[in-house]
Amino acid sequence: MGRKVTKAIFPVAGLGTRFLPTTKSIPKEMLSLVDKPLIQYAIDEARAAGIKEFIFVTSRGKGSLEDYFDHAHELESSLKKAGKEELLEILRATNMESGAIAYIRQHKALGLGHAVWCARRLLSDDEPFAVVLTDDVIQGEPPCLQQMIEAYGETGGSMVATMEVAADKASSYGVLDVAEDMGAIVRAKGMVEKPKAGTQPSNLAVIGRYILAPTVMKNLNKLKQGAGGEIQLTDAIAEEIQAGRDVFGLRFRGQRFDCGSKAGFLQATVAFGLERDELKDEFADYLHQVMAMRRAAE
Ligand code: UTP
């Protein structure tokens, strides 16, 4: 049985170059999927999983992301006066408890592992923690991180979210080397970051949800000292396996969208738009029309 996980790290210090020019002045995490910024989807998922403390690893130019979590008192009172209860509820759902959020700066984008390491002083030595990449937006019931917390309750160790990918896509991900396949959960005997085409140990790709043992932070400490280039989180997790500690992959139930890429973001917009009661009929009609016109033009 693993210890309860109550803290999550959200590394949001990347440059988001794939969304230039927008990301010149707007952090990628503030891009809106239908009407909510990516960061809100991540927060909602973490809250559902029982996370109480939210640690953002930010960088220059992320001011609007920090401001987003301030309570909007003026807006709330004018909505209240106008009797706009529904909007007020939407707004209040974004309010965070005082002291629940911490911001830490990553001064240089030295990699995901480095970003996670920047939060080390906000965790105690024996505390497991979650890492959530806001680029990966997941439709799932229960939400993906909650599925992981439940599975981790039985396994302990460290756990990564995994999904099956086509062989020609594996080189874009961290990939698990599977020791034991127990169905939804697999035990890993290795993990490689972006394997060269054809060398991937399995078709199980790691996506942006992690529950990590405190020893992973210690591994990052060592990598930090020895590092030249980017500090990879994958290497720190792989080191757990080499040291004989458990690392599991969970085949989560749900659909993941890579909102760090333009194509993934557009797909997520369609999927989340079609989920909304107030939008789905009009939006579905429009999509049908577009497809019919495309087919007619072919
Ligand atoms: P990405 O590889 O998507 O990089 O990072 P990026 O800079 O955000 O985007 P592109 O590729 O330039 O368009 C994956 C996640 O890790 C965080 C990013 O913010 C993103 O959530 N990250 C990456 C950091 O916080 N620090 C880093 O040094 C690198």
Short mmCIF file of C-alpha atoms and ligand atoms in Angstrom, two decimals:
data_model
loop_
_atom_site.label_atom_id
_atom_site.label_comp_id
_atom_site.label_asym_id
_atom_site.label_seq_id
_atom_site.Cartn_x
_atom_site.Cartn_y
_atom_site.Cartn_z
CA MET A 1 0.00 0.00 0.00
CA GLY A 2 1.49 3.35 -1.04
CA ARG A 3 1.40 6.48 1.10
CA LYS A 4 -1.36 8.98 0.24
CA VAL A 5 -0.48 11.36 -2.59
CA THR A 6 -1.57 14.95 -1.85
CA LYS A 7 0.88 17.07 -3.86
CA ALA A 8 1.13 17.47 -7.60
CA ILE A 9 3.78 19.22 -9.66
CA PHE A 10 2.69 20.95 -12.87
CA PRO A 11 5.75 21.75 -15.00
CA VAL A 12 4.68 24.71 -17.13
CA ALA A 13 8.02 26.34 -17.81
CA GLY A 14 8.45 25.20 -21.43
CA LEU A 15 8.63 27.70 -24.26
CA GLY A 16 5.64 26.38 -26.20
CA THR A 17 7.31 27.14 -29.53
CA ARG A 18 4.86 24.99 -31.48
CA PHE A 19 2.19 27.59 -30.78
CA LEU A 20 4.13 30.65 -31.89
CA PRO A 21 3.22 33.43 -32.44
CA THR A 22 0.42 33.04 -29.83
CA THR A 23 2.89 31.95 -27.18
CA LYS A 24 4.93 35.14 -27.62
CA SER A 25 2.71 36.60 -24.92
CA ILE A 26 0.24 33.91 -23.84
CA PRO A 27 1.44 30.82 -21.99
CA LYS A 28 0.47 27.62 -23.81
CA GLU A 29 -1.32 26.44 -20.67
CA MET A 30 -3.71 29.39 -20.95
CA LEU A 31 -4.95 28.37 -24.40
CA SER A 32 -8.63 27.67 -24.22
CA LEU A 33 -10.25 24.35 -25.05
CA VAL A 34 -13.87 25.39 -25.74
CA ASP A 35 -13.98 27.87 -22.82
CA LYS A 36 -11.52 26.63 -20.21
CA PRO A 37 -7.74 27.02 -20.28
CA LEU A 38 -5.68 23.82 -20.39
CA ILE A 39 -4.48 24.49 -16.86
CA GLN A 40 -8.03 24.29 -15.51
CA TYR A 41 -8.54 20.83 -17.01
CA ALA A 42 -5.35 19.69 -15.27
CA ILE A 43 -6.37 21.23 -11.94
CA ASP A 44 -9.84 19.69 -12.10
CA GLU A 45 -8.35 16.27 -12.77
CA ALA A 46 -5.87 16.60 -9.91
CA ARG A 47 -8.57 17.75 -7.47
CA ALA A 48 -10.76 14.78 -8.42
CA ALA A 49 -7.80 12.55 -7.55
CA GLY A 50 -7.54 14.04 -4.04
CA ILE A 51 -4.61 16.40 -4.64
CA LYS A 52 -4.54 19.23 -2.08
CA GLU A 53 -1.35 21.11 -2.95
CA PHE A 54 -0.56 22.31 -6.44
CA ILE A 55 3.00 23.21 -7.34
CA PHE A 56 3.57 25.09 -10.58
CA VAL A 57 7.03 25.21 -12.05
CA THR A 58 6.88 28.37 -14.13
CA SER A 59 9.23 30.64 -16.03
CA ARG A 60 9.41 34.13 -17.50
CA GLY A 61 6.30 35.32 -19.25
CA LYS A 62 3.88 33.10 -17.33
CA GLY A 63 2.33 35.94 -15.32
CA SER A 64 -1.18 35.45 -16.72
CA LEU A 65 -1.10 31.85 -15.56
CA GLU A 66 -0.31 32.92 -12.00
CA ASP A 67 -3.00 35.65 -12.13
CA TYR A 68 -5.56 33.14 -13.35
CA PHE A 69 -5.80 31.64 -9.87
CA ASP A 70 -6.51 34.93 -8.11
CA HIS A 71 -10.09 35.29 -6.94
CA ALA A 72 -11.88 37.73 -9.24
CA HIS A 73 -13.74 39.67 -6.52
CA GLU A 74 -14.96 42.55 -8.74
CA LEU A 75 -16.19 40.23 -11.44
CA GLU A 76 -17.88 38.02 -8.86
CA SER A 77 -19.73 40.92 -7.26
CA SER A 78 -20.91 42.36 -10.57
CA LEU A 79 -22.18 38.94 -11.69
CA LYS A 80 -23.90 38.63 -8.33
CA LYS A 81 -25.57 42.01 -8.70
CA ALA A 82 -26.72 41.08 -12.19
CA GLY A 83 -28.16 37.81 -10.85
CA LYS A 84 -25.98 35.73 -13.17
CA GLU A 85 -25.79 32.74 -10.87
CA GLU A 86 -24.65 30.24 -13.50
CA LEU A 87 -21.66 32.32 -14.53
CA LEU A 88 -20.87 32.96 -10.89
CA GLU A 89 -20.76 29.23 -10.28
CA ILE A 90 -18.41 28.73 -13.24
CA LEU A 91 -16.13 31.41 -11.87
CA ARG A 92 -16.20 30.10 -8.31
CA ALA A 93 -15.29 26.62 -9.48
CA THR A 94 -11.90 28.04 -10.48
CA ASN A 95 -11.17 29.51 -7.04
CA MET A 96 -8.37 27.83 -5.13
CA GLU A 97 -7.95 27.76 -1.39
CA SER A 98 -5.37 30.23 -0.04
CA GLY A 99 -2.00 28.55 0.27
CA ALA A 100 -2.95 25.59 -1.91
CA ILE A 101 -0.85 26.84 -4.82
CA ALA A 102 2.88 27.38 -4.92
CA TYR A 103 4.94 28.78 -7.77
CA ILE A 104 8.56 27.92 -8.29
CA ARG A 105 10.69 29.33 -11.08
CA GLN A 106 12.72 27.26 -13.50
CA HIS A 107 15.29 29.76 -14.67
CA LYS A 108 16.21 27.93 -17.84
CA ALA A 109 14.31 25.28 -19.80
CA LEU A 110 16.74 22.45 -19.04
CA GLY A 111 14.20 19.69 -19.50
CA LEU A 112 11.21 18.09 -17.81
CA GLY A 113 13.34 16.30 -15.23
CA HIS A 114 14.97 19.59 -14.27
CA ALA A 115 11.56 21.29 -13.99
CA VAL A 116 10.36 18.59 -11.56
CA TRP A 117 13.62 18.83 -9.60
CA CYS A 118 13.03 22.57 -9.13
CA ALA A 119 10.11 21.67 -6.81
CA ARG A 120 12.24 19.47 -4.52
CA ARG A 121 12.15 21.76 -1.48
CA LEU A 122 8.37 21.74 -1.42
CA LEU A 123 8.26 18.00 -0.80
CA SER A 124 9.40 16.08 2.23
CA ASP A 125 12.00 13.33 1.86
CA ASP A 126 9.55 10.46 2.21
CA GLU A 127 6.64 11.82 0.24
CA PRO A 128 5.35 10.39 -3.06
CA PHE A 129 4.06 13.00 -5.50
CA ALA A 130 2.16 13.34 -8.75
CA VAL A 131 3.39 15.06 -11.91
CA VAL A 132 0.80 16.33 -14.39
CA LEU A 133 1.67 17.62 -17.85
CA THR A 134 -1.04 20.06 -18.84
CA ASP A 135 -0.41 19.45 -22.56
CA ASP A 136 -1.90 16.01 -22.22
CA VAL A 137 -5.63 16.50 -21.83
CA ILE A 138 -7.46 13.29 -21.05
CA GLN A 139 -11.14 12.47 -21.32
CA GLY A 140 -11.74 9.64 -18.89
CA GLU A 141 -14.16 8.51 -16.23
CA PRO A 142 -12.96 8.41 -13.52
CA PRO A 143 -10.33 10.98 -14.54
CA CYS A 144 -6.92 9.49 -15.41
CA LEU A 145 -5.03 10.62 -12.30
CA GLN A 146 -7.76 9.19 -10.08
CA GLN A 147 -7.49 5.85 -11.89
CA MET A 148 -3.76 5.97 -11.23
CA ILE A 149 -4.13 6.87 -7.54
CA GLU A 150 -6.50 3.94 -7.12
CA ALA A 151 -4.11 1.53 -8.86
CA TYR A 152 -1.14 2.94 -6.93
CA GLY A 153 -3.06 2.29 -3.69
CA GLU A 154 -2.61 -1.39 -4.49
CA THR A 155 0.87 -1.41 -5.99
CA GLY A 156 2.88 1.35 -4.28
CA GLY A 157 6.18 2.10 -6.04
CA SER A 158 6.05 4.55 -8.96
CA MET A 159 3.44 4.59 -11.68
CA VAL A 160 3.22 6.14 -15.14
CA ALA A 161 0.18 6.42 -17.42
CA THR A 162 0.61 4.43 -20.62
CA MET A 163 -1.21 3.94 -23.87
CA GLU A 164 -0.61 1.75 -26.88
CA VAL A 165 0.81 3.56 -29.90
CA ALA A 166 1.56 2.50 -33.49
CA ALA A 167 5.14 1.30 -34.05
CA ASP A 168 5.98 4.33 -36.23
CA LYS A 169 4.89 6.72 -33.46
CA ALA A 170 6.85 5.16 -30.58
CA SER A 171 9.95 7.26 -31.24
CA SER A 172 8.06 10.37 -30.09
CA TYR A 173 7.49 9.03 -26.56
CA GLY A 174 9.08 7.46 -23.53
CA VAL A 175 8.44 3.71 -23.96
CA LEU A 176 8.17 0.95 -21.35
CA ASP A 177 10.06 -2.31 -21.42
CA VAL A 178 7.52 -4.70 -19.90
CA ALA A 179 8.55 -7.36 -17.37
CA GLU A 180 5.09 -8.56 -16.43
CA ASP A 181 1.72 -7.78 -18.02
CA MET A 182 -1.12 -7.99 -15.52
CA GLY A 183 -3.78 -6.50 -17.78
CA ALA A 184 -4.51 -2.91 -16.84
CA ILE A 185 -1.23 -2.72 -14.89
CA VAL A 186 2.19 -3.69 -16.21
CA ARG A 187 5.44 -3.95 -14.30
CA ALA A 188 8.33 -2.27 -16.10
CA LYS A 189 11.86 -3.59 -16.39
CA GLY A 190 13.07 -0.57 -18.31
CA MET A 191 12.03 2.73 -19.81
CA VAL A 192 13.59 4.54 -22.76
CA GLU A 193 13.04 8.10 -23.93
CA LYS A 194 12.29 8.50 -27.63
CA PRO A 195 13.75 5.16 -28.87
CA LYS A 196 15.14 5.12 -32.42
CA ALA A 197 12.61 3.78 -34.94
CA GLY A 198 12.41 -0.02 -34.71
CA THR A 199 14.25 -0.29 -31.38
CA GLN A 200 11.27 0.33 -29.04
CA PRO A 201 10.97 -2.37 -26.36
CA SER A 202 7.13 -2.34 -26.55
CA ASN A 203 4.24 -0.34 -27.96
CA LEU A 204 3.40 1.11 -24.54
CA ALA A 205 4.08 4.84 -24.57
CA VAL A 206 4.30 6.92 -21.43
CA ILE A 207 2.08 9.99 -21.36
CA GLY A 208 1.96 12.97 -19.04
CA ARG A 209 0.70 11.59 -15.74
CA TYR A 210 3.05 10.20 -13.12
CA ILE A 211 2.97 9.13 -9.49
CA LEU A 212 6.53 9.07 -8.29
CA ALA A 213 8.27 7.65 -5.26
CA PRO A 214 10.40 10.14 -3.27
CA THR A 215 13.53 8.32 -4.48
CA VAL A 216 12.86 9.66 -8.00
CA MET A 217 13.61 13.15 -6.68
CA LYS A 218 16.89 11.83 -5.25
CA ASN A 219 17.72 10.38 -8.67
CA LEU A 220 17.06 13.79 -10.23
CA ASN A 221 19.47 15.29 -7.72
CA LYS A 222 22.23 13.05 -9.04
CA LEU A 223 21.30 13.69 -12.69
CA LYS A 224 21.39 17.41 -11.98
CA GLN A 225 24.94 17.16 -10.78
CA GLY A 226 26.10 15.10 -13.73
CA ALA A 227 24.08 16.71 -16.46
CA GLY A 228 25.23 18.38 -19.64
CA GLY A 229 22.10 18.61 -21.81
CA GLU A 230 18.41 18.21 -20.96
CA ILE A 231 17.57 16.44 -17.73
CA GLN A 232 15.06 13.75 -18.53
CA LEU A 233 12.42 12.59 -16.08
CA THR A 234 12.49 9.25 -17.89
CA ASP A 235 16.11 8.68 -16.84
CA ALA A 236 15.26 9.28 -13.18
CA ILE A 237 12.38 6.79 -13.39
CA ALA A 238 14.51 4.23 -15.27
CA GLU A 239 17.03 4.50 -12.44
CA GLU A 240 14.35 3.32 -10.02
CA ILE A 241 14.06 0.10 -11.99
CA GLN A 242 17.83 -0.36 -12.09
CA ALA A 243 17.90 0.05 -8.31
CA GLY A 244 15.34 -2.76 -7.98
CA ARG A 245 12.38 -0.56 -7.05
CA ASP A 246 8.93 -1.02 -8.57
CA VAL A 247 7.77 1.01 -11.55
CA PHE A 248 4.37 0.24 -13.02
CA GLY A 249 2.50 1.41 -16.08
CA LEU A 250 -1.27 1.84 -16.03
CA ARG A 251 -3.26 1.38 -19.23
CA PHE A 252 -5.75 4.08 -18.28
CA ARG A 253 -9.29 4.07 -19.62
CA GLY A 254 -9.90 7.19 -21.66
CA GLN A 255 -8.80 9.27 -24.61
CA ARG A 256 -5.68 11.39 -24.49
CA PHE A 257 -5.14 14.47 -26.64
CA ASP A 258 -1.70 15.94 -27.22
CA CYS A 259 -2.61 19.59 -26.82
CA GLY A 260 1.06 20.56 -27.11
CA SER A 261 0.65 19.97 -30.86
CA LYS A 262 -1.65 21.87 -33.18
CA ALA A 263 -3.32 18.76 -34.61
CA GLY A 264 -3.93 17.36 -31.11
CA PHE A 265 -5.33 20.66 -29.90
CA LEU A 266 -7.79 20.81 -32.80
CA GLN A 267 -8.89 17.22 -32.19
CA ALA A 268 -9.45 17.97 -28.51
CA THR A 269 -11.50 21.04 -29.45
CA VAL A 270 -13.79 18.85 -31.56
CA ALA A 271 -14.07 16.13 -28.87
CA PHE A 272 -14.74 18.52 -25.99
CA GLY A 273 -17.08 20.67 -28.11
CA LEU A 274 -19.16 17.60 -28.98
CA GLU A 275 -19.40 16.76 -25.28
CA ARG A 276 -21.16 20.00 -24.38
CA ASP A 277 -24.94 19.85 -24.26
CA GLU A 278 -25.30 23.47 -25.31
CA LEU A 279 -23.01 23.09 -28.34
CA LYS A 280 -23.13 19.54 -29.57
CA ASP A 281 -26.09 19.70 -31.99
CA GLU A 282 -25.04 22.86 -33.79
CA PHE A 283 -21.40 21.80 -33.82
CA ALA A 284 -22.12 18.26 -35.07
CA ASP A 285 -24.30 19.68 -37.88
CA TYR A 286 -21.48 21.98 -38.87
CA LEU A 287 -18.93 19.14 -38.89
CA HIS A 288 -21.26 17.02 -41.05
CA GLN A 289 -21.62 19.91 -43.50
CA VAL A 290 -17.88 20.43 -43.70
CA MET A 291 -17.27 16.75 -44.34
CA ALA A 292 -20.02 16.59 -46.97
CA MET A 293 -18.52 19.60 -48.77
CA ARG A 294 -15.07 18.04 -48.67
CA ARG A 295 -16.36 14.79 -50.09
CA ALA A 296 -18.28 16.61 -52.83
CA ALA A 297 -15.13 18.54 -53.78
CA GLU A 298 -13.03 15.35 -54.08
P1 UTP B 1 7.45 20.15 -24.34
O1 UTP B 1 8.39 19.15 -24.80
O2 UTP B 1 6.06 20.11 -24.91
O3 UTP B 1 8.07 21.58 -24.59
O4 UTP B 1 7.37 20.04 -22.75
P2 UTP B 1 7.42 23.02 -24.62
O5 UTP B 1 8.51 24.01 -24.50
O6 UTP B 1 6.31 23.14 -23.64
O7 UTP B 1 6.73 23.16 -26.07
P3 UTP B 1 7.37 23.25 -27.54
O8 UTP B 1 7.88 21.88 -27.86
O9 UTP B 1 8.42 24.32 -27.56
O10 UTP B 1 6.18 23.64 -28.39
C1 UTP B 1 6.53 19.13 -22.08
C2 UTP B 1 6.10 19.73 -20.75
O11 UTP B 1 7.22 19.94 -19.89
C3 UTP B 1 7.32 21.30 -19.50
C4 UTP B 1 6.52 22.08 -20.54
O12 UTP B 1 6.00 23.27 -19.99
C5 UTP B 1 5.42 21.08 -20.90
O13 UTP B 1 4.35 21.11 -19.97
N1 UTP B 1 8.75 21.67 -19.47
C6 UTP B 1 9.59 21.24 -20.46
C7 UTP B 1 9.24 22.47 -18.45
O14 UTP B 1 8.48 22.87 -17.54
N2 UTP B 1 10.56 22.80 -18.43
C8 UTP B 1 11.41 22.36 -19.40
O15 UTP B 1 12.62 22.69 -19.30
C9 UTP B 1 10.92 21.57 -20.42
#
